[in-house]
Short mmCIF file of C-alpha atoms in Angstrom, two decimals:
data_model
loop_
_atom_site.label_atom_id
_atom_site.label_comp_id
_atom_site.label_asym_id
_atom_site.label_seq_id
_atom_site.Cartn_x
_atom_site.Cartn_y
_atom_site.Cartn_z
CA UNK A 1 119.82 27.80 -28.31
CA UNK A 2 120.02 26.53 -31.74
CA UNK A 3 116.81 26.28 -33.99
CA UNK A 4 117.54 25.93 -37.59
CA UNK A 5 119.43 22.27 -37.67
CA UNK A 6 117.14 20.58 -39.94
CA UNK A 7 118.69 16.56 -38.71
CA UNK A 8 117.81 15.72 -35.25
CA UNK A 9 120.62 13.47 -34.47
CA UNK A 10 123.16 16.35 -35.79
CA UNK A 11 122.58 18.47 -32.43
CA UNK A 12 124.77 17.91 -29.21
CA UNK A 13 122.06 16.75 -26.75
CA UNK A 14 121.76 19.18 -23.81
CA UNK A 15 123.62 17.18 -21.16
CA UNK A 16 126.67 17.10 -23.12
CA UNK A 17 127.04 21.17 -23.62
CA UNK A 18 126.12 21.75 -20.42
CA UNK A 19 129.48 24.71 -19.05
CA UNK A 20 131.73 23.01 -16.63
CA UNK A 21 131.68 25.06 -13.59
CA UNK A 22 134.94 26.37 -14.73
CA UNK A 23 132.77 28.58 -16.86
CA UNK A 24 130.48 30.36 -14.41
CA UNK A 25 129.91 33.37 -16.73
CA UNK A 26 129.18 31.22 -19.98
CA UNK A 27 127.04 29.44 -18.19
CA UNK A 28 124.57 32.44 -17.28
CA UNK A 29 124.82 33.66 -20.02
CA UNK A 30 123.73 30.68 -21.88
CA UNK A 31 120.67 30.24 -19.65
CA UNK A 32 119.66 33.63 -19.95
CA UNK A 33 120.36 33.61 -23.55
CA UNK A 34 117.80 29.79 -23.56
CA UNK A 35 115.36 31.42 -20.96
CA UNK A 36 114.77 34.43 -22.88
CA UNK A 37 114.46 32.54 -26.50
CA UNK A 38 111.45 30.26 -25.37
CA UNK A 39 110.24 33.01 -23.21
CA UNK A 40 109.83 35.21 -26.68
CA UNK A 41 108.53 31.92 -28.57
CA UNK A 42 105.73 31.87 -25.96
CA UNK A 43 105.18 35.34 -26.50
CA UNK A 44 105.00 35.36 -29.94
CA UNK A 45 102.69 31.81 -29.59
CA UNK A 46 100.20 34.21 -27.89
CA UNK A 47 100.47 36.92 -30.49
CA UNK A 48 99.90 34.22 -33.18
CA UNK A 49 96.81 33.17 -30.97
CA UNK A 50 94.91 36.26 -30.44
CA UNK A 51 91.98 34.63 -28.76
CA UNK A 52 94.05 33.19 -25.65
CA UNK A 53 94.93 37.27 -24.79
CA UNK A 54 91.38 38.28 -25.77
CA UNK A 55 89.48 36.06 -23.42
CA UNK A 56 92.17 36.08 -20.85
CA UNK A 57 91.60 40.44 -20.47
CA UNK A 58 87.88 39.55 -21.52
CA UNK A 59 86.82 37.34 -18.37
CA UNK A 60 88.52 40.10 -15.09
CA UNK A 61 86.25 42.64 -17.06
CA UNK A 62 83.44 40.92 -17.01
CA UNK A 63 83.53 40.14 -13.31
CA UNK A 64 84.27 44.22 -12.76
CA UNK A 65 81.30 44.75 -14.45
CA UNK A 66 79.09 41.78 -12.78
CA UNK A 67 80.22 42.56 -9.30
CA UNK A 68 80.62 45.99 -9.34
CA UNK A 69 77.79 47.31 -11.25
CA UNK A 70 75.08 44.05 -10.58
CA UNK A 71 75.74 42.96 -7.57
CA UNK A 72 77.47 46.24 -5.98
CA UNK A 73 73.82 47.52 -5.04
CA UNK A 74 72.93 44.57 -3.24
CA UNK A 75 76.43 44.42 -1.12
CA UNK A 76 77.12 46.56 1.76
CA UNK A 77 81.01 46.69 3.46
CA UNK A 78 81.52 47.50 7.14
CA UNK A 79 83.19 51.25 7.13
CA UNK A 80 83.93 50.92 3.36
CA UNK A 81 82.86 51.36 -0.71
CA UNK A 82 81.97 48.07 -1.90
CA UNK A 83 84.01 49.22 -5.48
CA UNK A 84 87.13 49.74 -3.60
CA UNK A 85 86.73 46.76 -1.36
CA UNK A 86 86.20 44.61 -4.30
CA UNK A 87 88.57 45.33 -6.98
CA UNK A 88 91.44 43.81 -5.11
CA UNK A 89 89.50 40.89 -4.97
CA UNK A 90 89.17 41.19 -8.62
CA UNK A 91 93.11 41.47 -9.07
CA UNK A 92 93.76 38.30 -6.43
CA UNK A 93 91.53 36.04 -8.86
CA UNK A 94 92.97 37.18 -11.74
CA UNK A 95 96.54 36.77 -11.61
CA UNK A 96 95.47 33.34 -9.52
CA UNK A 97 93.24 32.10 -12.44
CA UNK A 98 95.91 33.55 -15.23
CA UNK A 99 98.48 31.21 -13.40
CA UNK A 100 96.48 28.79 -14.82
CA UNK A 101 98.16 28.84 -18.23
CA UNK A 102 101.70 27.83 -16.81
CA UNK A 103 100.34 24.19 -16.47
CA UNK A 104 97.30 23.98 -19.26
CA UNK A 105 100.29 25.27 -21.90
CA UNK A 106 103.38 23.01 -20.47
CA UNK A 107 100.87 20.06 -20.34
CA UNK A 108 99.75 21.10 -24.23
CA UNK A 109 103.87 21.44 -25.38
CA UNK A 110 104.28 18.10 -23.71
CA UNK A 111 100.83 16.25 -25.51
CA UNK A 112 102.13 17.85 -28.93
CA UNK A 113 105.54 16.40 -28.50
CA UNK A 114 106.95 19.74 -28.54
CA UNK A 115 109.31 18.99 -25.37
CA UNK A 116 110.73 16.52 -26.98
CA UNK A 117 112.24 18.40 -29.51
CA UNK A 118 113.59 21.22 -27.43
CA UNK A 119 115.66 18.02 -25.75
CA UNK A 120 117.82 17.09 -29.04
CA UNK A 121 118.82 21.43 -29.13
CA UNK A 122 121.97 22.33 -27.13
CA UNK A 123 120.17 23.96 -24.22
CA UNK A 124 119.19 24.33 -20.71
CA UNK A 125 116.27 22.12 -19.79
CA UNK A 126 115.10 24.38 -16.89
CA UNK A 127 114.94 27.43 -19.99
CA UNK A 128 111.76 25.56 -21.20
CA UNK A 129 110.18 26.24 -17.64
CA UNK A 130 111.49 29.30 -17.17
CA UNK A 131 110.37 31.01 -20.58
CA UNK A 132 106.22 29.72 -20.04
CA UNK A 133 106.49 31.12 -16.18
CA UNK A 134 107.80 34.11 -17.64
CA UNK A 135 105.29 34.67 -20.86
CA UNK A 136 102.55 34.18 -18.62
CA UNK A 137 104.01 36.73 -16.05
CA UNK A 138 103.92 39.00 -18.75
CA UNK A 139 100.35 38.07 -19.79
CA UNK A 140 99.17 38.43 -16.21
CA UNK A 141 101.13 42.07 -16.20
CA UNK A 142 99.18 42.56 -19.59
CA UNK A 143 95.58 41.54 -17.68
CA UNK A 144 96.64 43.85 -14.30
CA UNK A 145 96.99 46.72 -16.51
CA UNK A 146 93.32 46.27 -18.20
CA UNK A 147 91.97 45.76 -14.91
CA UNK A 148 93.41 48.65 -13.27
CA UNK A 149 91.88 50.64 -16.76
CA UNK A 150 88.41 48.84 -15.76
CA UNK A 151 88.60 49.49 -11.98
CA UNK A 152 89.06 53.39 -12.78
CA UNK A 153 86.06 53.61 -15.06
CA UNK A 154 83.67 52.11 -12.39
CA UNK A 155 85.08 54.13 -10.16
CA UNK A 156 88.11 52.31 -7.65
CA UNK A 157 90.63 54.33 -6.57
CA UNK A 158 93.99 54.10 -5.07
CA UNK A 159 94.77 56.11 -1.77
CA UNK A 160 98.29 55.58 -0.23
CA UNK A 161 100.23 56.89 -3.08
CA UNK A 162 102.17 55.69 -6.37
CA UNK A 163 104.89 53.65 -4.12
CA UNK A 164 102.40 51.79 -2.46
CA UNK A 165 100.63 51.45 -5.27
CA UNK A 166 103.21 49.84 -7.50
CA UNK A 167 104.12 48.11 -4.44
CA UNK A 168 100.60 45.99 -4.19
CA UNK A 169 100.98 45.54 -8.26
CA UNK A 170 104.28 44.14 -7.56
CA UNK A 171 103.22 41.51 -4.71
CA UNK A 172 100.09 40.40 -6.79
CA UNK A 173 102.60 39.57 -10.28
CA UNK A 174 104.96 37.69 -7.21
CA UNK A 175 102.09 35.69 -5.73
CA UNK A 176 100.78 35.10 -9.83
CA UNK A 177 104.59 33.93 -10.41
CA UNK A 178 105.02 31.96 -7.55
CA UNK A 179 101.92 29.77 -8.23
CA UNK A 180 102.74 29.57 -12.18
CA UNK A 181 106.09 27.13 -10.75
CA UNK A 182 102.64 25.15 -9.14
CA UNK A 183 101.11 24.88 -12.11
CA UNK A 184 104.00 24.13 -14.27
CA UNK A 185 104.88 21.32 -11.99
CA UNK A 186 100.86 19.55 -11.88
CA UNK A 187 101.11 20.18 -16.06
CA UNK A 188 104.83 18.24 -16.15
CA UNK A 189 102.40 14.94 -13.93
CA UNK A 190 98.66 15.15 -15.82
CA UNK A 191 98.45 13.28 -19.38
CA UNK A 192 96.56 15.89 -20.78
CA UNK A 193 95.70 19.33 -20.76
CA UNK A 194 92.05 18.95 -19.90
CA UNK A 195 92.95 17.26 -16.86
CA UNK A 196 94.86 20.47 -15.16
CA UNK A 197 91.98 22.79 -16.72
CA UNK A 198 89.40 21.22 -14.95
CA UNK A 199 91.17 20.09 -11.81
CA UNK A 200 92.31 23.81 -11.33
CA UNK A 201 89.19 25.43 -11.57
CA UNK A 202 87.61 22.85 -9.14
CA UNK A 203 90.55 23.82 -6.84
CA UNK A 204 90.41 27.50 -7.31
CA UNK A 205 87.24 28.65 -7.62
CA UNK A 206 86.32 27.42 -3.58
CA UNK A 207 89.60 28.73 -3.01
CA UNK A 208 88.56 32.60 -4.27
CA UNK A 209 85.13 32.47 -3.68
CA UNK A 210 85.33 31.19 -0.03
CA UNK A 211 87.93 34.20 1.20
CA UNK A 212 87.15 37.79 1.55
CA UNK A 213 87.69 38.66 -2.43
CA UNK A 214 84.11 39.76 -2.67
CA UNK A 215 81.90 39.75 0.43
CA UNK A 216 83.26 39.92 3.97
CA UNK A 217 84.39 36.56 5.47
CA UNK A 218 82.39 37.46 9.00
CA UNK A 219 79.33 37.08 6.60
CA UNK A 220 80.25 33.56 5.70
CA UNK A 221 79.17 30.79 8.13
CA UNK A 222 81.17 30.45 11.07
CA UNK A 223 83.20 27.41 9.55
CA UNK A 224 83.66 28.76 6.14
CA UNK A 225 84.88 32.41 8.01
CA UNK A 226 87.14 30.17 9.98
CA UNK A 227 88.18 28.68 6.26
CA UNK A 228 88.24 32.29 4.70
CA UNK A 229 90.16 33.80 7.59
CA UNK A 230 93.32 31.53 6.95
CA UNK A 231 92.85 30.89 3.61
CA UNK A 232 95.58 32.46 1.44
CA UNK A 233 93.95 33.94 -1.57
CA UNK A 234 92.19 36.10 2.01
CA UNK A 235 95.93 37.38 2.67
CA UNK A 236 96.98 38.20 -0.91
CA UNK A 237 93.44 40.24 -1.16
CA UNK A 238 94.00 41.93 2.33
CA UNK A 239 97.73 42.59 1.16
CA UNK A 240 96.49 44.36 -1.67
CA UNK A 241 93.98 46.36 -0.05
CA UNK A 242 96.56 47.81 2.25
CA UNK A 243 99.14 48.50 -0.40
CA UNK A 244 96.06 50.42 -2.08
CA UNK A 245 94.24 51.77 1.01
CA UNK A 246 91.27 50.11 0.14
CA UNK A 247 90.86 48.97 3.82
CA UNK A 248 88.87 52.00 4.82
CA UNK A 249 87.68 50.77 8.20
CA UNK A 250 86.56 47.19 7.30
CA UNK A 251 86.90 44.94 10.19
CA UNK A 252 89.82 42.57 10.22
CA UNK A 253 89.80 39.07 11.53
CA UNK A 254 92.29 38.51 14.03
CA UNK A 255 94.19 36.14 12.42
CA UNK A 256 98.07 35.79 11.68
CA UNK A 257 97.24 35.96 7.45
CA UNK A 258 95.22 38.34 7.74
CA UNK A 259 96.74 40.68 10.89
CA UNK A 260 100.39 40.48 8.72
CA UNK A 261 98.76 40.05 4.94
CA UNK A 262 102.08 41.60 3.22
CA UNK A 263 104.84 39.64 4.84
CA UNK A 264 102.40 36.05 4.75
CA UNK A 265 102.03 36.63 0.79
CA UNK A 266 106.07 37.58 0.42
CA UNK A 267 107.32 34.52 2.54
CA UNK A 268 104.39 32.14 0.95
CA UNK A 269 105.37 33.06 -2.56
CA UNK A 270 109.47 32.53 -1.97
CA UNK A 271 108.54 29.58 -0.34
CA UNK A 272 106.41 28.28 -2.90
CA UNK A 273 109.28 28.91 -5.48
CA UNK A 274 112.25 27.64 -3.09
CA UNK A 275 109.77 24.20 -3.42
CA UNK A 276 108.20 24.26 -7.05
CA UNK A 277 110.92 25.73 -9.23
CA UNK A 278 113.31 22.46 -8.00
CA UNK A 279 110.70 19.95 -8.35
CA UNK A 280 109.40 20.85 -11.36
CA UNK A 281 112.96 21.24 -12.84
CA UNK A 282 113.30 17.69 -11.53
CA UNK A 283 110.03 16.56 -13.44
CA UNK A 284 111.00 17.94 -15.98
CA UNK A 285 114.21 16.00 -16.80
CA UNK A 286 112.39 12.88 -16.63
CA UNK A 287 108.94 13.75 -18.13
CA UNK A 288 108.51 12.58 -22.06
CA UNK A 289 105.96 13.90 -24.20
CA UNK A 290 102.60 11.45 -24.36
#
């Protein structure tokens, strides 16, 4: 990727330097070498804005706090500790809402003009997507690693061992990733970033707060525990309790998602990317900056 030509029309537009497939290894390369550029140009966007990184490790503390230490008391679990029960609740929001970015950023580059101008350099298009899923990945890795800090202070635990441990880390940052390539996609379609902020947020919050992140779906009325019993955010927070042995001996609803959490949430987030990361890539080629 080349950044320093000062004349617009003096750079070879991306189409024409794109490796023949006589050149599979140059072509890699030169993807990886794109993907990683905007990936640290993101990074270093977020560094430059301090208050994006702030608020994002700000707002899963404050909801450790509110539900753990105000709302804790008034919460009992079936067979379990409300803390433990409800921190990987705390992590399935989290990641979900910090996926967020992926489209309220690409729709931002795209009102600024910005992806306009990374179409006269010599480089991948798909890079562009590729280096905001990734930055945020590593912001959401940044905001797991808080959390995990807050969760031990009030008290959560993990019990199945480091490998499982790491294991449940690992599956939430997949699930986070897969459903960046969503929100990439809806920011490539709305005209402005407002839209996908609000839009999400109507989307997600019924989506996490009707599931068994924070009270136990066979509270819920019977057609919201119906709801909450299928709903996926419910098998990405049972998943993690598992890989943590959080589950203690909290009844389970009988339910594919939520009878085979781990393998739902693996196949759901490939398949989500074998769908998202084309289509977006195709939106992308086409999309012009507003």
């Amino acid at each position: 990727m080349t950044t320093g030509t000062s004349d617009p029309s003096a750079v070879v537009p991306a189409t024409a330097v794109e490796p023949g497939p006589d050149a599979p290894r140059g072509a890699l390369a030169t993807w990886l070498s794109d993907g990683w550029t905007v990936t640290w140009r993101n990074l270093l966007k977020l560094r430059r804005n301090p208050e994006v990184l702030v608020f994002a490790v700000l707002q899963p503390i404050m909801f450790v706090v509110l539900f753990s230490q105000v709302y804790g008391g008034s919460i009992r679990i079936d067979g379990g500790n409300y803390t433990d029960y409800l921190m990987a609740g705390i992590f399935g929001q989290t990641v979900l809402f910090g996926s967020t970015f992926s489209g309220y950023l690409m729709a931002q580059d795209l009102k600024e003009g910005l992806i306009d101008r990374f179409r006269t350099l010599p480089m991948h298009s798909s890079a562009v997507l590729f280096g905001r899923t990734n930055a945020d990945l590593v912001l959401n890795t940044v905001s797991m690693v808080i959390m995990i800090g807050a969760g031990a202070v009030v008290g959560w635990r993990f019990h199945d061992g480091p490998a499982a441990f790491v294991a449940g880390v690992a599956l939430l940052l997949l699930f986070s990733y897969a459903f960046s390539w969503v929100m990439a996609f809806l920011g490539i379609l709305v005209r402005t970033p407002e839209v996908i902020n609000n839009a999400a947020f109507m989307v997600l919050f019924p989506l996490t707060f009707i599931s068994n992140a924070f009270v136990q779906a066979s509270n819920l009325p019977r057609p919201l525990e119906v709801f909450a019993n299928w709903n996926p955010v419910s098998a990405l927070v049972q998943a993690a309790r598992e890989l943590f042995g959080n589950t203690g001996s909290v009844p389970v609803a009988d339910t594919f998602p939520m009878q085979h959490p781990v393998p739902t949430v693996v196949v759901g987030s490939l398949v989500l990317l074998a769908v998202f990361v084309p289509l977006a890539v195709a939106r992308f080629r086409s999309a012009s900056s507003r």
